[in-house]
Coordinates of N, CA and C in Angstrom, one line a residue:
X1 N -112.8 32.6 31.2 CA -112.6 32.7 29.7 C -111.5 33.7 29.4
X2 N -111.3 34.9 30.0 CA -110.7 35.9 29.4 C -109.4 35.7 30.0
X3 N -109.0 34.6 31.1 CA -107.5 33.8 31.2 C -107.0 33.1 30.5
X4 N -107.5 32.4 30.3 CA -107.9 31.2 28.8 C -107.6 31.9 27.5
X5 N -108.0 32.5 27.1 CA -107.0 33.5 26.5 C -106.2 33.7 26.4
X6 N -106.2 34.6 27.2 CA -104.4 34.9 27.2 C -103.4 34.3 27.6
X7 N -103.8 32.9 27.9 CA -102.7 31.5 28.1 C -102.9 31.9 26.6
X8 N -103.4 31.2 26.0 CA -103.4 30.8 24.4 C -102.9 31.9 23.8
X9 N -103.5 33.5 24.3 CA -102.3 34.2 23.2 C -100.8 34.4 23.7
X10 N -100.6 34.1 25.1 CA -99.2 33.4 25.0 C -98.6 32.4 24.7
X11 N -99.6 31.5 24.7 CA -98.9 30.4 23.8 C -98.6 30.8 22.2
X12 N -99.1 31.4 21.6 CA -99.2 31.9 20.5 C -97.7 32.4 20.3
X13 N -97.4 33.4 20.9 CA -96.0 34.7 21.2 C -95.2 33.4 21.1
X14 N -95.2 32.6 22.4 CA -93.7 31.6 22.3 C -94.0 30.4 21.5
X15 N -94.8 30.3 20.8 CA -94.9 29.6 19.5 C -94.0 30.6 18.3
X16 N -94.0 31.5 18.4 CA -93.3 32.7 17.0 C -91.8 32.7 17.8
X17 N -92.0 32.9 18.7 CA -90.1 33.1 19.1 C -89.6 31.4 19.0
X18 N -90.4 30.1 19.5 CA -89.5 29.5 19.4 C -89.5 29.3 18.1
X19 N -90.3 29.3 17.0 CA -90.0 29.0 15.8 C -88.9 29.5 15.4
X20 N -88.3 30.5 15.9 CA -87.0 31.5 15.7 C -85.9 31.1 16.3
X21 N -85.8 29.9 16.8 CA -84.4 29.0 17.7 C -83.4 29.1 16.5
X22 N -82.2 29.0 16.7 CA -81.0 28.9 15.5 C -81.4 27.6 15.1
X23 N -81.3 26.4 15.6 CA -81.1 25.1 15.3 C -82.7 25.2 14.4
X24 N -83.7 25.3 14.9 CA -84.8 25.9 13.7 C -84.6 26.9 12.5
X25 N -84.1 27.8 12.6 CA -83.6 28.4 11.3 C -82.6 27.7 10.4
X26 N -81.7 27.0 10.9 CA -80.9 26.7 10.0 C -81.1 25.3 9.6
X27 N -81.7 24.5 9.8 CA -82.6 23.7 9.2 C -83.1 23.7 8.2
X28 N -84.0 24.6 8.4 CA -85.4 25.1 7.4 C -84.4 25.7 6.2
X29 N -83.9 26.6 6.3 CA -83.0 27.5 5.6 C -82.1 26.1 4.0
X30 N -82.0 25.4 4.9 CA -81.4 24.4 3.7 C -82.2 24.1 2.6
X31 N -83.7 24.1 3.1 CA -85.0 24.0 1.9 C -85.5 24.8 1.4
X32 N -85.8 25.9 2.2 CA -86.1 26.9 2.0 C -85.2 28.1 0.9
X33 N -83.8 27.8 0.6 CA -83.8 28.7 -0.1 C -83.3 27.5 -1.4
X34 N -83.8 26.8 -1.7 CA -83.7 25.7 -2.9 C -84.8 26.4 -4.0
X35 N -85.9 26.9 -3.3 CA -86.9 27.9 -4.1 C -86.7 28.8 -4.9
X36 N -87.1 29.7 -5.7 CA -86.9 30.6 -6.6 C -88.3 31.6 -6.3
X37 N -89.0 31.1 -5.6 CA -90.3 31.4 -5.3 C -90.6 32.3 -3.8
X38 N -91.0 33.3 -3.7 CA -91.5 33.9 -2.2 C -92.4 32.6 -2.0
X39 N -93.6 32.5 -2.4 CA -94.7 31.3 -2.3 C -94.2 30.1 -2.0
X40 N -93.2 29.0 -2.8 CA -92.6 28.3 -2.5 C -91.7 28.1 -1.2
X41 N -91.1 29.3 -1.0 CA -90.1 29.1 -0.2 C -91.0 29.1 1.2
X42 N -91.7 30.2 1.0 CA -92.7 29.9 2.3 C -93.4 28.7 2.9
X43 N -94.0 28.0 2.1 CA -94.2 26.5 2.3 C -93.5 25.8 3.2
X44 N -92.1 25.8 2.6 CA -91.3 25.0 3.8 C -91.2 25.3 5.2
X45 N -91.6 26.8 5.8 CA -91.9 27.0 6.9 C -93.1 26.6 7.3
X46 N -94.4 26.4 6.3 CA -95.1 26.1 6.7 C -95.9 24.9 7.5
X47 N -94.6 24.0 6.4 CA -94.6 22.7 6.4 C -94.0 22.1 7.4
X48 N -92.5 22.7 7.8 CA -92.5 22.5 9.1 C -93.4 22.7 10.4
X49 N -93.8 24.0 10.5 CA -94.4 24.0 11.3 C -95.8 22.9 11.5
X50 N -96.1 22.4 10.6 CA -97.2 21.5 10.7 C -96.5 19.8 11.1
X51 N -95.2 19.8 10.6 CA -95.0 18.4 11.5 C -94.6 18.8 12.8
X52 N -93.8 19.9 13.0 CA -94.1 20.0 14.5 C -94.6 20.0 15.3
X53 N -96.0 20.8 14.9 CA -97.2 20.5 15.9 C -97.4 19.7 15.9
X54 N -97.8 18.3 14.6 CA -98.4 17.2 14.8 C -97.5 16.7 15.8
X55 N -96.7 16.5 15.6 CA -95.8 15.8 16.6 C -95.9 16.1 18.5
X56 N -95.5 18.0 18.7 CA -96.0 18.1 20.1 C -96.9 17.8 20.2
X57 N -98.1 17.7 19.8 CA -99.6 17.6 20.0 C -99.7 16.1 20.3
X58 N -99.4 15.4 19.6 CA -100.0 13.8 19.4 C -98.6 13.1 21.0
X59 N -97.6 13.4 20.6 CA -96.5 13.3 22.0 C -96.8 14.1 23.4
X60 N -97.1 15.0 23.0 CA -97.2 15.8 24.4 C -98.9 15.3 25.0
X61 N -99.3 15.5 24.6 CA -100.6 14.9 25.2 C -100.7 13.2 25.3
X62 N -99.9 12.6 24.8 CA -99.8 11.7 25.3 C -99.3 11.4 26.9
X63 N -97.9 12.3 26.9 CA -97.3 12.2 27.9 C -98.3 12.8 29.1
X64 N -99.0 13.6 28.8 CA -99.7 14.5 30.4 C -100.7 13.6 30.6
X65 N -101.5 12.5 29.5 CA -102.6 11.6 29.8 C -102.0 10.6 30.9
X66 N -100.9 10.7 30.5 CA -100.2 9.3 31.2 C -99.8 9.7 32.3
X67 N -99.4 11.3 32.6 CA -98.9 11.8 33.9 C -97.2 11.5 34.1
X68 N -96.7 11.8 32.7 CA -95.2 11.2 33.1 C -94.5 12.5 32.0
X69 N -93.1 12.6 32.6 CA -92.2 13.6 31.4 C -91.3 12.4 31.2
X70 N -91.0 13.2 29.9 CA -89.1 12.1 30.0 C -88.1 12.7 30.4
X71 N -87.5 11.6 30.5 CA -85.8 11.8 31.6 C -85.2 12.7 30.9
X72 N -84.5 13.9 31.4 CA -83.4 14.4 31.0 C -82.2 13.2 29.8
X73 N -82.0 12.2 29.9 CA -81.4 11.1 29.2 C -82.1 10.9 28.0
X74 N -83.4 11.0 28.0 CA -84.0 10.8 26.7 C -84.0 12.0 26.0
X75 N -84.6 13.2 26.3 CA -84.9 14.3 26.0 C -83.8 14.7 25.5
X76 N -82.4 14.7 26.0 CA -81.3 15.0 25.7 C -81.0 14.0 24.3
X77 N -81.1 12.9 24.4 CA -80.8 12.1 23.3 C -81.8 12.1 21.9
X78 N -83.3 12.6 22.1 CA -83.9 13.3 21.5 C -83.2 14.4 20.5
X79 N -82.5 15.5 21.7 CA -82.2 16.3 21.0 C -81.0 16.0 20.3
X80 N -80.1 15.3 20.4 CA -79.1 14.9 19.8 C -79.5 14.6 17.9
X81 N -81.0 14.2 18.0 CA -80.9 13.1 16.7 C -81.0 14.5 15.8
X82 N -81.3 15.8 16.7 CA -81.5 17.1 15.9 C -80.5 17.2 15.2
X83 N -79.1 17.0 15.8 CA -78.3 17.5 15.8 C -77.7 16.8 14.8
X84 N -77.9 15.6 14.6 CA -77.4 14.1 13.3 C -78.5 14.9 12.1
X85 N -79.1 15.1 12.0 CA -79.9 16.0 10.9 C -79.4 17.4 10.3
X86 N -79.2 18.0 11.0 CA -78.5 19.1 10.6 C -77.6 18.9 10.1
X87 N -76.5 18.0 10.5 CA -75.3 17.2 9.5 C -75.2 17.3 8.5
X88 N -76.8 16.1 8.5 CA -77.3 15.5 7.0 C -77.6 16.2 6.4
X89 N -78.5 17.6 6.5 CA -79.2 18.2 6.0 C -77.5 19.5 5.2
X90 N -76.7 19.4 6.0 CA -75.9 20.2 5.2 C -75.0 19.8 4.2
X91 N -74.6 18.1 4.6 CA -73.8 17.7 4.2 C -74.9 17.8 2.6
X92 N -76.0 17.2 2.7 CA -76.7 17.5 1.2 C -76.9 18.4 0.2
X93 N -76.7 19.5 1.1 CA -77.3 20.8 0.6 C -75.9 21.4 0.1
X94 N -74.4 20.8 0.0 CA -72.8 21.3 0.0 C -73.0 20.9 -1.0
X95 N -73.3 19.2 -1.5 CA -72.6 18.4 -2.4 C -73.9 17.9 -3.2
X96 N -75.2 18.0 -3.1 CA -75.8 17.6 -4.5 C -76.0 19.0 -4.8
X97 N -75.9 18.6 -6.7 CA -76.1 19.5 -7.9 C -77.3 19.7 -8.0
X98 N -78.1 20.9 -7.7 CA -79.5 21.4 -8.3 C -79.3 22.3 -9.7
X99 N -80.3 21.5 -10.4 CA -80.2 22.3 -11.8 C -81.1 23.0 -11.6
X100 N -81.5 24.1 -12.6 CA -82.9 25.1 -12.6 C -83.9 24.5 -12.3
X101 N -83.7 23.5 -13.3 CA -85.1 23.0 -13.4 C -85.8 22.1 -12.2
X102 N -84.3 21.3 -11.3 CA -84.8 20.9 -10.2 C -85.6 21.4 -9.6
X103 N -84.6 22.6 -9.3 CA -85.5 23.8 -8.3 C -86.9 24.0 -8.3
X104 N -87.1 24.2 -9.4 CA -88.9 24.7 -9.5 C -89.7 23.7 -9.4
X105 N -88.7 22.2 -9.6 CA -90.1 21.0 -9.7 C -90.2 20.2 -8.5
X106 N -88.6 20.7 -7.3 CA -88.6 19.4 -6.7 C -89.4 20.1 -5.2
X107 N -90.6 20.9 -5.1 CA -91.2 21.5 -4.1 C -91.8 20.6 -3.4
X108 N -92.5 19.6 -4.0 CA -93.1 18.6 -3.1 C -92.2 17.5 -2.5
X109 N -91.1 17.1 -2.6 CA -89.9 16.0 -1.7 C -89.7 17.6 -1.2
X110 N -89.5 18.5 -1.1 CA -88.9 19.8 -0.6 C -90.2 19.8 1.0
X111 N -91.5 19.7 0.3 CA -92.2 20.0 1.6 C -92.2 18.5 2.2
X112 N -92.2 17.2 2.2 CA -91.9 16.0 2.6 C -91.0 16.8 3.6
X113 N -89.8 17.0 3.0 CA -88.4 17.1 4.2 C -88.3 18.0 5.1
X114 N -90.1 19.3 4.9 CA -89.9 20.3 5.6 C -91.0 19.5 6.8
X115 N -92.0 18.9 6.7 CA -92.7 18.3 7.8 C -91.5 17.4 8.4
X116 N -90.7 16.4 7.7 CA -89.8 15.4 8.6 C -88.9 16.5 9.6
X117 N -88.4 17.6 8.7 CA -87.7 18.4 9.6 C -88.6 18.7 11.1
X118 N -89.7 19.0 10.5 CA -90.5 19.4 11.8 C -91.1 18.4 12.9
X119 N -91.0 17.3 12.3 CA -91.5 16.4 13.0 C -90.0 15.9 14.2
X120 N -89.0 15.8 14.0 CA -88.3 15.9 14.4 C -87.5 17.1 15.6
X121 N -87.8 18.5 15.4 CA -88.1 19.2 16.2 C -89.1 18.8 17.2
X122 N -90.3 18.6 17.0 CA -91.0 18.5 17.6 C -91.1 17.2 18.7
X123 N -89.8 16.4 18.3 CA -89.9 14.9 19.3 C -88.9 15.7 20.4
X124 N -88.2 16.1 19.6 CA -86.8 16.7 20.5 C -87.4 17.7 21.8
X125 N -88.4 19.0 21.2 CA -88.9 19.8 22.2 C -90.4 19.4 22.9
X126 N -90.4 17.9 22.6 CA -91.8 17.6 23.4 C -91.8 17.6 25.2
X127 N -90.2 17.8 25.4 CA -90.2 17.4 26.8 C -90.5 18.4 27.6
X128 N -90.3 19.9 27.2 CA -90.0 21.2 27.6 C -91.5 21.5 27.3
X129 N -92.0 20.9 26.4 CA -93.5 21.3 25.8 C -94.4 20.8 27.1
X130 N -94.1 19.7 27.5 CA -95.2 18.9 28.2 C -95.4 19.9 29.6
X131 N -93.9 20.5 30.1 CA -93.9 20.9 31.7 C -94.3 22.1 31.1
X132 N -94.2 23.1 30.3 CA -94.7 24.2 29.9 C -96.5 24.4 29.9
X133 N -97.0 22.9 29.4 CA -98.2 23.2 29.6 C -98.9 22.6 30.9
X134 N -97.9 21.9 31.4 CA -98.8 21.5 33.0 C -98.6 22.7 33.5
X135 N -98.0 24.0 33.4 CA -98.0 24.5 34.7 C -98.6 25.9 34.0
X136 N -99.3 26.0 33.0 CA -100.3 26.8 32.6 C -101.6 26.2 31.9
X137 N -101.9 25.2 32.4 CA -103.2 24.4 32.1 C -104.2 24.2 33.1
X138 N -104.6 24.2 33.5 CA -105.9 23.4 34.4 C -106.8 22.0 33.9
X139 N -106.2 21.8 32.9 CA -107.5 20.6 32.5 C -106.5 19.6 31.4
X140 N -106.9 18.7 30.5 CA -106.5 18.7 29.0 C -106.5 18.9 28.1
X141 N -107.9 19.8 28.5 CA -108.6 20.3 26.8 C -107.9 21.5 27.0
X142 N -107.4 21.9 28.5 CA -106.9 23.9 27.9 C -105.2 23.4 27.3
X143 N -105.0 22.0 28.0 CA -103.5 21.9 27.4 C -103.4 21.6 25.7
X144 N -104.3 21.0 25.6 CA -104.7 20.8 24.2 C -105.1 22.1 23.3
X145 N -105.0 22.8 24.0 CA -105.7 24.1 23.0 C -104.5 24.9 23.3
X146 N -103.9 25.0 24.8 CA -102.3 25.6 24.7 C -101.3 25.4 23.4
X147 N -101.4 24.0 23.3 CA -99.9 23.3 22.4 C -100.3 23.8 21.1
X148 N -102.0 23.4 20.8 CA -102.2 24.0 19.5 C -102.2 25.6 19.2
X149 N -102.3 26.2 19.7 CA -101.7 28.1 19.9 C -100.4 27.9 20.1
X150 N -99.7 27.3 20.8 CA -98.2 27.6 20.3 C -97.8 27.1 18.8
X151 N -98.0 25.6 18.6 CA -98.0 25.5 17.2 C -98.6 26.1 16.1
X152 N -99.6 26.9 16.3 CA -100.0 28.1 15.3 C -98.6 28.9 15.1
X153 N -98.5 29.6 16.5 CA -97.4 30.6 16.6 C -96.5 30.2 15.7
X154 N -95.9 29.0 15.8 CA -94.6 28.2 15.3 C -94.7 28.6 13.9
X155 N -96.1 28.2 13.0 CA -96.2 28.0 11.4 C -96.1 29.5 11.6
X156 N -96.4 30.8 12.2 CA -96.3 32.1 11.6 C -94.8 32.6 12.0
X157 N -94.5 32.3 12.8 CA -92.8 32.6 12.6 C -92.2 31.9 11.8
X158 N -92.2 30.4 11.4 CA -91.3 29.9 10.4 C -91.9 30.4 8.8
X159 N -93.1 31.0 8.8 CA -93.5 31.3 7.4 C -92.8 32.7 7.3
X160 N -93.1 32.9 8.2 CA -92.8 35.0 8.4 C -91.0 34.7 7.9
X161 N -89.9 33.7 8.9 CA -88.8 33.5 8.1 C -88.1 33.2 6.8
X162 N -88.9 31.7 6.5 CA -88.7 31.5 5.3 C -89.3 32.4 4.0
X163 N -90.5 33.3 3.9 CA -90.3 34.3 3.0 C -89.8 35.6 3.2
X164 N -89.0 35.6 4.6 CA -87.9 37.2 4.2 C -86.7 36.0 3.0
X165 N -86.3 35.0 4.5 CA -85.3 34.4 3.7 C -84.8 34.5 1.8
X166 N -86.5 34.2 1.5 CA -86.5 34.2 0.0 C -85.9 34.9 -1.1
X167 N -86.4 36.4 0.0 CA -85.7 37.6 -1.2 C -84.4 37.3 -1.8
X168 N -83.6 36.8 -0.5 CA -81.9 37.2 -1.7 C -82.1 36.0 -2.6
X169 N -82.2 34.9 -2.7 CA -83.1 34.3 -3.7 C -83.2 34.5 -4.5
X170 N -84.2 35.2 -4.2 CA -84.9 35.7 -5.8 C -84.2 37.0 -6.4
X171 N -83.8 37.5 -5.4 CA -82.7 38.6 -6.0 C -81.8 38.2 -6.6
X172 N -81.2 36.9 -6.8 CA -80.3 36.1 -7.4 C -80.6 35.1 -8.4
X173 N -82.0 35.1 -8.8 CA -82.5 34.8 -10.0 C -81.4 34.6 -10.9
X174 N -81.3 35.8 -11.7 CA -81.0 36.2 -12.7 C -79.7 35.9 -13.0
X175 N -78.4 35.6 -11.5 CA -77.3 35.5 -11.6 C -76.5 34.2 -11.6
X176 N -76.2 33.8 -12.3 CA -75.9 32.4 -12.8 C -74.9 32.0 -11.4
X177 N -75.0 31.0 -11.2 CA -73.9 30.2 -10.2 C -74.4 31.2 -9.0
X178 N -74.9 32.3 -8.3 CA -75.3 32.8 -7.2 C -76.3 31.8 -6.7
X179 N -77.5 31.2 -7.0 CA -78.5 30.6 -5.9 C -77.8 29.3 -6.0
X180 N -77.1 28.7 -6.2 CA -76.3 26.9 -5.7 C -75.6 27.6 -4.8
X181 N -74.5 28.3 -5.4 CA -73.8 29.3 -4.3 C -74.2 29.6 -2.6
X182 N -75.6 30.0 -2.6 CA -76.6 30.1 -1.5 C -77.0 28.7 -0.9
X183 N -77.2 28.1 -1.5 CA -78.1 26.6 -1.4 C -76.4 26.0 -0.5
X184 N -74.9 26.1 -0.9 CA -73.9 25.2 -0.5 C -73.8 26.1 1.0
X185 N -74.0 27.7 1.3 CA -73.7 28.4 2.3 C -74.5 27.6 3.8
X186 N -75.8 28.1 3.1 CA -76.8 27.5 4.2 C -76.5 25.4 4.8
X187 N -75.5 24.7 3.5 CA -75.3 24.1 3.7 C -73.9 23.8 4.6
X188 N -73.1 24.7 4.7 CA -71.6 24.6 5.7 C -72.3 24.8 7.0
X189 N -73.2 25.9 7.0 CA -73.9 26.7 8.2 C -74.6 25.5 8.9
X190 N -75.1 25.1 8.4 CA -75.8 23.5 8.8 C -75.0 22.8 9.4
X191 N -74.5 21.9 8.6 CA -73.1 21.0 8.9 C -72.4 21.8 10.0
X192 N -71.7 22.9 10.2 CA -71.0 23.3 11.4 C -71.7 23.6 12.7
X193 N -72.8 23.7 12.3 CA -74.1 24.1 14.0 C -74.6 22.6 14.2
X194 N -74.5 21.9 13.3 CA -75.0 20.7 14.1 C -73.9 19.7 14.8
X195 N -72.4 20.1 14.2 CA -71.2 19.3 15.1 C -71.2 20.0 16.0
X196 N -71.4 21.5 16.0 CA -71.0 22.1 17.2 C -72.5 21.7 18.5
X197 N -73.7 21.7 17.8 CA -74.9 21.3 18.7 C -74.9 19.8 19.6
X198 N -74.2 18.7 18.7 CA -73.8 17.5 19.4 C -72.8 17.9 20.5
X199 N -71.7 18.2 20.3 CA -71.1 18.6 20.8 C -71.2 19.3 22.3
X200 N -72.3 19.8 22.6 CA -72.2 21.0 23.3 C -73.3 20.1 24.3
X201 N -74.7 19.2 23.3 CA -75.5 18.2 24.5 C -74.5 17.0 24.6
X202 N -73.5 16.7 24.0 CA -72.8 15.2 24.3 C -71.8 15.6 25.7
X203 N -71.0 16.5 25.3 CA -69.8 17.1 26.8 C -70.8 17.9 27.7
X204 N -71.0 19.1 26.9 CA -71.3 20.0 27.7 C -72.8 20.0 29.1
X205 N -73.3 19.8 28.0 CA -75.1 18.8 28.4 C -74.4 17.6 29.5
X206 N -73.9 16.8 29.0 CA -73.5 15.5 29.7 C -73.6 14.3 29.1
X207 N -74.6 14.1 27.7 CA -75.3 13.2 27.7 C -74.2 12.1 27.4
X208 N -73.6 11.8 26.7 CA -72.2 11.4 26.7 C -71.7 10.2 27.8
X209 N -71.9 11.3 29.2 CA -71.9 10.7 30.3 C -73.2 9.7 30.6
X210 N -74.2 9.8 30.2 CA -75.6 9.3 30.2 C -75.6 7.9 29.6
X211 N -74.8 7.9 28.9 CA -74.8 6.8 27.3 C -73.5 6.3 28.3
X212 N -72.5 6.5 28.6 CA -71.6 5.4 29.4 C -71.7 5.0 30.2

């Protein structure tokens, strides 16, 4: 019992750090500062983190029932589709107009896109997830109880991010044209980490090579 544990409160630990990946922060960051709200903005971490778990959990345990990982070819291509989202996610966040009033009302399509966000993570790092818990599990129920302690982890680091994130936000309340201003930043930052993230699994990764 008292190993069992502390598998789980490590799973816990690298559930908070990986919630803390760049390609995870700058994601979330696109929705996350659309808020005016510490409460609100926090949500969208939350919300991520809840499609991602669903996602490792329902994927990754599928995979260890079956006794199989995926190919480096898929996994990599997986991660690629991250990288076509980040795109999207900035190209939207540059070029649509949020009025005030958006902001405050459009929280529920805002948490929608924070679970898809995560759900999406979560296909991408299912592969890494699965060998992580075969080789600190003994059973399926401890692997099942691992994934879900790391995805705990996951919802307390992306919450703990998206409400520091908030403050300049809200510190920007007040100042006219500053929070679109913020909303178009986090939108370049997007857009440029996800050409450079293709980029880097298409050449650098290989996958490129994989797909020819």
């Amino acid at each position: 019992m008292a190993s069992l544990i502390a598998v789980l409160f490590a799973g816990l630990l690298l559930g908070i750090k990986h919630a803390l990946e760049p390609d995870h922060i700058v994601a979330v960051s696109t929705i996350a500062v659309r808020s005016k709200s510490m409460w609100k903005s926090s949500l969208a971490g939350v919300y991520w983190g809840i499609g991602h778990t669903f996602t490792l959990f329902l994927f990754g345990i599928f995979l260890i029932l079956m006794k199989q990982n995926l190919s480096e070819q898929a996994a990599l291509t997986l991660e690629f589709f991250v990288g076509i989202m980040l795109v999207y996610l900035g190209l939207a966040a540059m070029f649509k107009k949020y009025s005030e009033k958006e902001m405050e009302q459009n929280t529920g399509n805002s948490n929608k896109k924070s679970v898809f966000i995560g759900f999406v993570h979560g296909l991408a790092g299912s592969a890494a997830m699965v060998l992580l818990t075969m080789s600190v599990s003994e059973n399926i129920w401890q692997g099942a109880l691992y994934i879900l302690a790391f995805g705990f982890g996951t919802v307390i680091g992306m919450l703990s991010f998206s409400a520091l994130l908030s403050v300049p936000v809200i510190m920007a309340k007040k100042r006219k044209g500053i929070s679109g201003n913020i909303i178009k930043i986090t939108g370049v930052i997007s857009f440029c980490f996800g050409l450079y993230y293709m980029y880097n699994l298409g050449f650098t990764e290989g996958l490129f090579t994989y797909w020819l």
